């Protein structure tokens, strides 16, 4: 549903929320387009109980247009395109015959109404041309206008020598009668139809009051016969446009009435005409009514002809002479309810115009003379239109010199030789008679003249007098001709003599000779001067134009129904110039001739009837008359009595939200008006509730509705059994729970506005509308700008500055709508400043100004002024540097610049969101030279060698040089003697070196900046030293205090440092275990000395095991050495250092750390000999921190409530233990703890479970190839390795079962190769005598064909294989030779290596992990010399493989086994290879792991 439609429904239901049983138009007074019923108006609220109208009460649009409006132009004859539907062919009722004079023409149809001058206004219209009457643009398709109107009534022309068109009064009736022979000028008749107002019954498009029958429910349309009966009556009630009269009633559309009587209503009225033959006579008089009216004619105040029925139109009787019809006619239409009469019309009978015999006329004139050619056609009451042509029927060309006047004559201001011709013919066109008569030909001869060169002053050929008076009727076409003569041809200028300058350009015709008023009005009244001018003089003529008007209606009484006892006011007002008089008639009889009735009175133009009765039903005529004509109006007063009916629909469901107002409709109709009452089921009197009120039209209003008001209400007509019910449903109000926020959003981001709402579940149809600045936002896809989600949330994507606006969320349901507003303020970094300018330049200062850019809703907090120096660096090295920051409300800055520089400036604006882009740089500015303003900084000595003083400083930037010839003046003298002279030297850059200065001697030094202009201020001296040397003596008094693993070292301050003392270095190294010191005291003195003589290599080796250097900065003479391993012997020395290096070390000082608890065992791993036993292996701790006393092994089942069991080992050399009787279904937690005299160390912990006996796989997946089958399976997580055979059978005649090589169950994959392609094979795996798994499959591809010359015949391949075999044999011989010569040394190296591995920590990747014995062997092999004989080493007497059964075990971190068990002894039953091996073995044989005995017998 479109939102406009929903809003329209809400506006309609704002005070009466309900649901109708059938669809209907919402707006009161409208109609459905599929029915186009014109009669849809119902009685508005607030009107008297007996007063109802079809037209809306606001009928100001029906008032006639003021008489001087230009749209009242006469209708051209050829306007058939504007014909409405004929009245006798349309389902719509026609306009009553006497009502068109009340119907003002809509102003917007003026484009259809202009009449060409001197043409159609003179032509009588055939009697059936009234269909040209214009109607309102939106109603012509419904209501035809009356027939046979006299809009083309001609006026006789024989009363003036100046034929002209009399003006037409606006809004006059077709019944206007203009006395013949009273006008000076032929004009459009005053009763032309362009002034006819639109029938008021066509205004059903206007909205009516809200509480009409359309609101309470759509009434069903009456049956077709009833429609036909009601249509004429409804036209009667709707024929007038003023507001509804007090006391009148109108039968609403839904009221059902049968065969109701109707007063006569004129549908066709006569018009005045001039007839030339019997066929021209057709005087129309048509009317409708019930009973059918009868017609009678009155001619010249006498009854004419018999009474007629059906149709009252009058035609010529062939037995009667045509002249007998000349006179004044009036038609009367009567039935039992009254008589309607038409306006008096005039019929003129004339013979057909005939041309008398003419003689050819000859005229002559001298060149330059004026000339008039006359035209005298036969006279007629319908003046002809004159055309001057030649024999070829071509119009004579008109110009400023030649023109046709309004009197039909051809005027020549001055003739020329080319005017000579013999075929000037005048043609008279009688449009009414449909005749054109030519006059005799005129021959004109122009004679030459000698006076042409002299010229002639202007005078007027027409008019001839100096003053002309013209009387015109308002709305007519008026022509003022001013035709001058003179030589040369004069020009004509028109002015209005009222003191005001009036532009009359649009009114001028015929080269300025004619002033044409298309529809003359009171504003045109006045004097007009025509002035003819040439080079010889001028002439003037004055026209006095007087504008009057025939009567026209200003206010018309409506024709209505009334109930008995009402008071009726018939107000009839007309205007004209002069003012018309008003007379009243009843049923065509003047009021003066009717019996007096005290209930009837006339006040001014108002006819008042009091306490009307049924006998007052009649047709009343109001006639307005002045000297220019009269108009008549028929209005009807019908007193009726009608039974009551309820017009509102029964069973209507009204819906309203809680707290709202609702109106329950019970529209009724009757005469007199019925009284209705409301009741509610199971409730007391309704009107006792202050929230409930009842209107006079029967509507029941409930205010502040609650859910308790949900009920069924009954409306009844008193004193009858007529009633209807209304159902009221109450819904919860729609509420916006979370209204849109006021957001500040960064430009380019997304904004989300909330609109969380609640609606009653019964309100199924709803819509969410978001508006931006009051304009609706259209929903779009998620990728577009605006997205509206189902919960009402609005998402605005990529917000920009133009998205800053107030936003409103509106939730619309069938019954209500709610609205909340928020806003989005888009903020962004400011735009860069612009228009940088430099002003107030004075020496080295200037003022920089700028214009701030757009702040984008976030105030500028500061401006950053940057500068760029461009003179002292290359363009590629130019850099922008910040100069100063100023507040955001400042847009200028006073700058003090460095001399001898070239600057450019730019400005950056900043707000809370960041910085803008930099502005465009300002113009460059150069500053003059000056003496340096500052000296270099960082003046210091940077001496490195004794005897040299190196003076250095921070070089000044070129912009600080302030001029040319820049140098540094270096000054120095030895410190302590202020009287000693300064030494000076000028240099261009640092450093500066002074020789012969001793070792670390102090000097006063200073550096001053100078240039060609002058020197910088005198600097303050600094203290510097000459070069240093390394310290000469070590620190003394070294002492150590030990606290666990921390040693506090103290010493005395160093002497003879020979420089700046930077600090001290403490060197500490580990000599060995603390026990070594005790053992050393037990050996003999000569043994200790001999040990020292073995050289410093051994001591250096011990020092390298653990060494630490502690750096002490400054003058401190103590420090702590932390992180010392416990139970160790250390030595340390202390040295001093300066920038030249370290001094000599102090004597070695020995100390030891106390013993402590050991660290955790270095590693922990397991073996599982059976399903119920585990062998736990570990390595000693990497840090024993004392004498290792033994171990403690703890284990428990993996459950919270299981007890901890432990085994204590007092032998520190034991590194494994067997645990039997374990549950194979459980996991265990093992802890191993090392022990010293200081206590137990931290444990090493692992989770483990025993291994299960292995079996062959049962779930094998087979993937076939052309010559192989790939078998895969998932080994058991804790299963031991199990060797098995794969049996396969080629299913063809004569083939037998074959076996693969032994396959390990832990492999998980095996490729059975050497098979025939495209063949079927049967596979199975046996476990003892049982089949563990079997399958039948096919290899892929076709059987390969024999390839000529197999690869075995290829010579190059045979040579390559032979070379490889030879190389392998040579390597084996070399290995055997080496083994026989040095095998025992290899074994000895291996044993030493094992001892070393006990003492060194485990590798990072194996520490604390389960380690396979294969990895141990690999590690030992990698530690020995690499050779190709490693396999032979494994097979030697030191090999682990000779100890029999072996097991290879690996565990995951959770203790599960990932390795495999294998052995060199017999495999379980069924694993012996009973057949030949496969031709190609893609899987290697199972690996051989170290045996259990090798692990148990490993050296400690």
Coordinates of N, CA, C and O in Angstrom, one line a residue, residues 1249-1304:
X1249 N 49.2 -45.2 29.5 CA 48.4 -46.4 29.6 C 49.2 -47.5 28.9 O 50.1 -47.3 28.1
X1250 N 48.9 -48.8 29.2 CA 49.6 -49.9 28.6 C 49.1 -50.2 27.2 O 48.1 -49.7 26.8
X1251 N 50.0 -50.9 26.5 CA 49.6 -51.3 25.1 C 48.8 -52.6 25.1 O 49.0 -53.5 26.0
X1252 N 47.9 -52.8 24.1 CA 47.1 -54.0 23.9 C 47.7 -54.8 22.9 O 48.4 -54.4 22.0
X1253 N 47.3 -56.2 22.9 CA 47.7 -57.1 21.9 C 47.1 -56.7 20.6 O 45.9 -56.5 20.4
X1254 N 48.0 -56.8 19.5 CA 47.5 -56.4 18.2 C 46.8 -57.5 17.4 O 47.1 -58.7 17.7
X1255 N 46.0 -57.2 16.5 CA 45.3 -58.1 15.6 C 45.3 -57.6 14.2 O 45.5 -56.4 14.0
X1256 N 45.1 -58.4 13.2 CA 45.0 -57.9 11.8 C 43.8 -56.9 11.7 O 42.8 -57.0 12.4
X1257 N 43.8 -56.0 10.7 CA 42.7 -55.1 10.5 C 41.5 -55.8 10.0 O 41.6 -56.8 9.3
X1258 N 40.3 -55.2 10.3 CA 39.0 -55.8 9.8 C 38.3 -54.8 8.9 O 37.3 -55.2 8.2
X1259 N 38.6 -53.6 8.9 CA 37.9 -52.6 8.1 C 39.0 -52.0 7.1 O 39.7 -51.1 7.5
X1260 N 39.0 -52.6 5.9 CA 40.1 -52.2 5.0 C 39.4 -51.5 3.8 O 38.4 -52.0 3.3
X1261 N 40.0 -50.4 3.3 CA 39.5 -49.7 2.1 C 40.4 -50.0 1.0 O 41.6 -49.9 1.1
X1262 N 39.8 -50.4 -0.2 CA 40.6 -50.7 -1.3 C 40.4 -49.7 -2.4 O 39.2 -49.4 -2.8
X1263 N 41.5 -49.2 -2.9 CA 41.4 -48.2 -4.1 C 42.2 -48.9 -5.2 O 43.4 -49.0 -5.1
X1264 N 41.5 -49.2 -6.3 CA 42.1 -50.0 -7.4 C 42.9 -49.0 -8.3 O 42.6 -47.9 -8.5
X1265 N 44.0 -49.6 -8.9 CA 44.7 -49.0 -10.0 C 44.8 -49.9 -11.1 O 44.2 -51.0 -11.1
X1266 N 45.5 -49.6 -12.2 CA 45.6 -50.4 -13.3 C 46.3 -51.7 -13.0 O 45.9 -52.8 -13.4
X1267 N 47.5 -51.7 -12.3 CA 48.2 -52.9 -12.0 C 48.5 -53.0 -10.5 O 49.4 -53.7 -10.1
X1268 N 47.7 -52.3 -9.6 CA 47.9 -52.4 -8.2 C 46.6 -52.2 -7.5 O 45.6 -51.7 -8.1
X1269 N 46.6 -52.5 -6.2 CA 45.5 -52.3 -5.3 C 46.0 -51.6 -4.1 O 46.9 -52.2 -3.4
X1270 N 45.6 -50.4 -3.7 CA 46.0 -49.7 -2.5 C 45.0 -50.1 -1.4 O 43.8 -49.8 -1.5
X1271 N 45.6 -50.7 -0.3 CA 44.8 -51.1 0.8 C 45.1 -50.1 2.0 O 46.3 -49.9 2.3
X1272 N 44.1 -49.6 2.6 CA 44.4 -48.7 3.8 C 43.4 -49.0 4.9 O 42.3 -49.5 4.7
X1273 N 43.9 -48.8 6.2 CA 43.1 -49.1 7.3 C 43.6 -48.2 8.4 O 44.6 -47.5 8.3
X1274 N 42.8 -48.1 9.5 CA 43.2 -47.3 10.6 C 43.7 -48.2 11.8 O 42.9 -48.9 12.3
X1275 N 45.0 -48.1 12.1 CA 45.5 -48.9 13.2 C 44.9 -48.5 14.6 O 44.5 -47.4 14.8
X1276 N 44.8 -49.5 15.5 CA 44.3 -49.2 16.8 C 45.2 -48.3 17.5 O 46.5 -48.4 17.4
X1277 N 44.7 -47.3 18.3 CA 45.5 -46.3 18.9 C 46.5 -46.9 19.9 O 47.6 -46.5 20.0
X1278 N 46.1 -48.0 20.7 CA 47.0 -48.6 21.7 C 47.4 -50.0 21.3 O 47.9 -50.7 22.1
X1279 N 47.1 -50.4 20.1 CA 47.4 -51.8 19.7 C 48.9 -51.9 19.4 O 49.5 -51.0 18.8
X1280 N 49.5 -53.1 19.7 CA 50.9 -53.4 19.3 C 50.9 -53.8 17.9 O 49.9 -54.1 17.3
X1281 N 52.1 -53.7 17.3 CA 52.2 -54.1 15.9 C 52.0 -55.6 15.8 O 52.4 -56.4 16.6
X1282 N 51.3 -55.9 14.7 CA 51.0 -57.4 14.4 C 51.3 -57.6 12.9 O 50.8 -56.9 12.1
X1283 N 52.1 -58.6 12.7 CA 52.4 -59.0 11.3 C 51.4 -59.9 10.7 O 51.0 -60.9 11.3
X1284 N 51.0 -59.7 9.5 CA 49.9 -60.5 8.8 C 50.2 -60.5 7.3 O 51.0 -59.8 6.8
X1285 N 49.6 -61.5 6.7 CA 49.7 -61.7 5.2 C 48.4 -61.3 4.5 O 47.3 -61.5 5.1
X1286 N 48.5 -60.8 3.3 CA 47.3 -60.5 2.5 C 47.3 -61.6 1.4 O 48.2 -61.7 0.6
X1287 N 46.2 -62.4 1.4 CA 46.0 -63.4 0.4 C 45.1 -62.9 -0.7 O 44.1 -62.2 -0.5
X1288 N 45.6 -63.1 -1.9 CA 44.8 -62.6 -3.1 C 44.8 -63.7 -4.2 O 45.7 -64.5 -4.3
X1289 N 43.7 -63.7 -4.9 CA 43.4 -64.7 -5.9 C 42.9 -64.0 -7.2 O 41.9 -63.3 -7.2
X1290 N 43.6 -64.3 -8.3 CA 43.2 -63.8 -9.6 C 42.1 -64.7 -10.1 O 42.3 -65.9 -10.4
X1291 N 40.9 -64.2 -10.2 CA 39.7 -65.1 -10.5 C 39.7 -65.4 -12.0 O 38.9 -64.8 -12.8
X1292 N 40.6 -66.3 -12.4 CA 40.5 -66.8 -13.8 C 40.9 -68.3 -13.7 O 41.4 -68.8 -12.7
X1293 N 40.7 -69.0 -14.8 CA 40.9 -70.4 -14.7 C 42.4 -70.8 -14.5 O 43.3 -70.2 -15.1
X1294 N 42.5 -71.6 -13.5 CA 43.9 -72.1 -13.2 C 44.7 -71.3 -12.2 O 45.8 -71.8 -11.8
X1295 N 44.2 -70.1 -11.8 CA 45.0 -69.3 -10.9 C 44.8 -69.9 -9.4 O 43.8 -70.4 -9.1
X1296 N 45.9 -69.6 -8.6 CA 45.8 -70.1 -7.2 C 46.0 -68.9 -6.3 O 46.4 -67.8 -6.7
X1297 N 45.7 -69.2 -5.0 CA 45.9 -68.1 -4.0 C 47.4 -67.7 -3.9 O 48.3 -68.6 -3.8
X1298 N 47.7 -66.5 -3.8 CA 49.0 -66.0 -3.5 C 49.0 -65.1 -2.3 O 47.9 -64.7 -1.8
X1299 N 50.2 -64.9 -1.7 CA 50.4 -64.2 -0.5 C 51.3 -63.1 -0.7 O 52.3 -63.1 -1.4
X1300 N 51.1 -62.0 0.1 CA 52.0 -60.8 0.1 C 53.1 -61.1 1.1 O 53.1 -62.1 1.8
X1301 N 54.0 -60.1 1.2 CA 55.0 -60.2 2.2 C 54.3 -59.9 3.5 O 53.1 -59.5 3.6
X1302 N 55.1 -60.0 4.6 CA 54.5 -59.7 6.0 C 54.3 -58.2 6.1 O 55.1 -57.4 5.8
X1303 N 53.0 -57.9 6.5 CA 52.6 -56.5 6.6 C 52.4 -56.2 8.1 O 51.8 -57.0 8.8
X1304 N 52.9 -55.0 8.5 CA 52.7 -54.6 9.9 C 51.3 -53.9 10.0 O 51.0 -53.1 9.2

